[in-house]
Amino acid sequence: MIKERKVNITPDMTWRELTPGGVIQDAGNAEDFKTGDWRSMRPVWNTEKCKHCLLCWVVCPDNSIKVEDGKMTGIDYDHCKGCGVCTAQCKFGALDYVPEE
Ligand code: SF4
Ligand code: SF4
């Protein structure tokens, strides 16, 4: 069994400090990284059309719909991956889906 070893690989490390083969053993994750950087499309919220039904919050796989006091307050673009699921299910046309600039 391979022993897990968390290493933050930096340019000034020597070979003795690296993992065997220079393998990065930690998977990318939303806790350590702003996974929104990987996005090519983004949802854009139209506050005027929003009915605060929160269906978008239910379906978002990244928990990126911000909610306070039972109402939608925005989108966490640091972690939204732009999958478009929220825009597809919004029945009120309150979420546009546009290419990332
Ligand atoms: S699904 Fe649409 S209408 Fe409902 S809270 Fe989300 S953006 Fe607003
Ligand atoms: S595009 Fe995907 S990840 Fe981003 S807020 Fe909508 S459902 Fe969540």
PDB file of N, CA, C and O and ligand atoms in Angstrom, residues 45-46 49-57 65 71-72 86 89-95, ligand 1:
ATOM      1  N   TRP A  45     -26.833  36.076 -13.106  1.00  0.00           N
ATOM      2  CA  TRP A  45     -28.093  36.196 -12.373  1.00  0.00           C
ATOM      3  C   TRP A  45     -28.774  37.517 -12.681  1.00  0.00           C
ATOM      4  O   TRP A  45     -28.145  38.574 -12.605  1.00  0.00           O
ATOM      5  N   ASN A  46     -30.067  37.430 -13.024  1.00  0.00           N
ATOM      6  CA  ASN A  46     -30.868  38.633 -13.263  1.00  0.00           C
ATOM      7  C   ASN A  46     -31.787  38.821 -12.056  1.00  0.00           C
ATOM      8  O   ASN A  46     -32.784  38.110 -11.899  1.00  0.00           O
ATOM      9  N   LYS A  49     -35.710  39.315 -12.508  1.00  0.00           N
ATOM     10  CA  LYS A  49     -36.550  38.170 -12.892  1.00  0.00           C
ATOM     11  C   LYS A  49     -36.608  37.089 -11.822  1.00  0.00           C
ATOM     12  O   LYS A  49     -37.486  36.237 -11.842  1.00  0.00           O
ATOM     13  N   CYS A  50     -35.678  37.100 -10.898  1.00  0.00           N
ATOM     14  CA  CYS A  50     -35.570  36.020  -9.914  1.00  0.00           C
ATOM     15  C   CYS A  50     -36.761  36.017  -8.951  1.00  0.00           C
ATOM     16  O   CYS A  50     -37.145  37.050  -8.414  1.00  0.00           O
ATOM     17  N   LYS A  51     -37.342  34.815  -8.766  1.00  0.00           N
ATOM     18  CA  LYS A  51     -38.474  34.641  -7.847  1.00  0.00           C
ATOM     19  C   LYS A  51     -38.035  33.992  -6.531  1.00  0.00           C
ATOM     20  O   LYS A  51     -38.868  33.637  -5.702  1.00  0.00           O
ATOM     21  N   HIS A  52     -36.755  33.749  -6.393  1.00  0.00           N
ATOM     22  CA  HIS A  52     -36.200  33.158  -5.169  1.00  0.00           C
ATOM     23  C   HIS A  52     -36.817  31.796  -4.842  1.00  0.00           C
ATOM     24  O   HIS A  52     -37.016  31.464  -3.671  1.00  0.00           O
ATOM     25  N   CYS A  53     -37.084  31.028  -5.875  1.00  0.00           N
ATOM     26  CA  CYS A  53     -37.631  29.683  -5.666  1.00  0.00           C
ATOM     27  C   CYS A  53     -36.550  28.728  -5.145  1.00  0.00           C
ATOM     28  O   CYS A  53     -36.855  27.687  -4.578  1.00  0.00           O
ATOM     29  N   LEU A  54     -35.299  29.077  -5.412  1.00  0.00           N
ATOM     30  CA  LEU A  54     -34.113  28.328  -4.948  1.00  0.00           C
ATOM     31  C   LEU A  54     -33.938  26.956  -5.596  1.00  0.00           C
ATOM     32  O   LEU A  54     -33.189  26.122  -5.085  1.00  0.00           O
ATOM     33  N   LEU A  55     -34.599  26.732  -6.734  1.00  0.00           N
ATOM     34  CA  LEU A  55     -34.341  25.488  -7.456  1.00  0.00           C
ATOM     35  C   LEU A  55     -32.883  25.421  -7.912  1.00  0.00           C
ATOM     36  O   LEU A  55     -32.279  24.350  -7.950  1.00  0.00           O
ATOM     37  N   CYS A  56     -32.336  26.561  -8.262  1.00  0.00           N
ATOM     38  CA  CYS A  56     -30.928  26.574  -8.692  1.00  0.00           C
ATOM     39  C   CYS A  56     -30.014  26.131  -7.549  1.00  0.00           C
ATOM     40  O   CYS A  56     -29.031  25.413  -7.760  1.00  0.00           O
ATOM     41  N   TRP A  57     -30.352  26.505  -6.355  1.00  0.00           N
ATOM     42  CA  TRP A  57     -29.558  26.109  -5.188  1.00  0.00           C
ATOM     43  C   TRP A  57     -29.633  24.598  -4.975  1.00  0.00           C
ATOM     44  O   TRP A  57     -28.636  23.951  -4.661  1.00  0.00           O
ATOM     45  N   ILE A  65     -24.597  28.565  -5.270  1.00  0.00           N
ATOM     46  CA  ILE A  65     -25.674  29.562  -5.217  1.00  0.00           C
ATOM     47  C   ILE A  65     -25.722  30.093  -3.787  1.00  0.00           C
ATOM     48  O   ILE A  65     -25.936  29.354  -2.834  1.00  0.00           O
ATOM     49  N   LYS A  71     -33.423  33.536   0.661  1.00  0.00           N
ATOM     50  CA  LYS A  71     -33.439  34.192  -0.641  1.00  0.00           C
ATOM     51  C   LYS A  71     -32.067  34.093  -1.304  1.00  0.00           C
ATOM     52  O   LYS A  71     -31.034  34.162  -0.632  1.00  0.00           O
ATOM     53  N   MET A  72     -32.100  33.974  -2.618  1.00  0.00           N
ATOM     54  CA  MET A  72     -30.846  33.945  -3.368  1.00  0.00           C
ATOM     55  C   MET A  72     -30.183  35.318  -3.288  1.00  0.00           C
ATOM     56  O   MET A  72     -30.852  36.352  -3.424  1.00  0.00           O
ATOM     57  N   CYS A  86     -27.911  25.024 -13.298  1.00  0.00           N
ATOM     58  CA  CYS A  86     -28.822  26.007 -12.694  1.00  0.00           C
ATOM     59  C   CYS A  86     -29.560  26.793 -13.771  1.00  0.00           C
ATOM     60  O   CYS A  86     -30.761  27.040 -13.655  1.00  0.00           O
ATOM     61  N   GLN A  89     -32.458  24.786 -15.476  1.00  0.00           N
ATOM     62  CA  GLN A  89     -33.673  24.499 -14.729  1.00  0.00           C
ATOM     63  C   GLN A  89     -34.404  25.756 -14.231  1.00  0.00           C
ATOM     64  O   GLN A  89     -35.531  25.644 -13.770  1.00  0.00           O
ATOM     65  N   CYS A  90     -33.815  26.925 -14.315  1.00  0.00           N
ATOM     66  CA  CYS A  90     -34.508  28.134 -13.848  1.00  0.00           C
ATOM     67  C   CYS A  90     -35.720  28.399 -14.747  1.00  0.00           C
ATOM     68  O   CYS A  90     -35.581  28.646 -15.942  1.00  0.00           O
ATOM     69  N   LYS A  91     -36.901  28.344 -14.155  1.00  0.00           N
ATOM     70  CA  LYS A  91     -38.142  28.469 -14.941  1.00  0.00           C
ATOM     71  C   LYS A  91     -38.518  29.919 -15.220  1.00  0.00           C
ATOM     72  O   LYS A  91     -39.492  30.192 -15.904  1.00  0.00           O
ATOM     73  N   PHE A  92     -37.765  30.844 -14.662  1.00  0.00           N
ATOM     74  CA  PHE A  92     -38.137  32.256 -14.780  1.00  0.00           C
ATOM     75  C   PHE A  92     -37.152  33.069 -15.632  1.00  0.00           C
ATOM     76  O   PHE A  92     -37.221  34.291 -15.677  1.00  0.00           O
ATOM     77  N   GLY A  93     -36.231  32.383 -16.281  1.00  0.00           N
ATOM     78  CA  GLY A  93     -35.274  33.075 -17.142  1.00  0.00           C
ATOM     79  C   GLY A  93     -34.367  34.024 -16.388  1.00  0.00           C
ATOM     80  O   GLY A  93     -33.889  35.016 -16.941  1.00  0.00           O
ATOM     81  N   ALA A  94     -34.123  33.715 -15.117  1.00  0.00           N
ATOM     82  CA  ALA A  94     -33.329  34.627 -14.293  1.00  0.00           C
ATOM     83  C   ALA A  94     -31.844  34.298 -14.304  1.00  0.00           C
ATOM     84  O   ALA A  94     -31.061  34.972 -13.632  1.00  0.00           O
ATOM     85  N   LEU A  95     -31.470  33.245 -15.044  1.00  0.00           N
ATOM     86  CA  LEU A  95     -30.049  32.892 -15.122  1.00  0.00           C
ATOM     87  C   LEU A  95     -29.655  32.751 -16.592  1.00  0.00           C
ATOM     88  O   LEU A  95     -30.059  31.801 -17.266  1.00  0.00           O
TER      89      LEU A  95
HETATM   90  S1  SF4 B   1     -33.993  29.092 -10.031  1.00  0.00           S
HETATM   91 FE1  SF4 B   1     -34.116  31.103 -11.012  1.00  0.00          FE
HETATM   92  S2  SF4 B   1     -35.863  32.124 -10.051  1.00  0.00           S
HETATM   93 FE2  SF4 B   1     -35.301  30.396  -8.735  1.00  0.00          FE
HETATM   94  S3  SF4 B   1     -33.871  31.293  -7.226  1.00  0.00           S
HETATM   95 FE3  SF4 B   1     -32.628  30.495  -8.909  1.00  0.00          FE
HETATM   96  S4  SF4 B   1     -32.322  32.248 -10.282  1.00  0.00           S
HETATM   97 FE4  SF4 B   1     -34.042  32.755  -8.910  1.00  0.00          FE
END
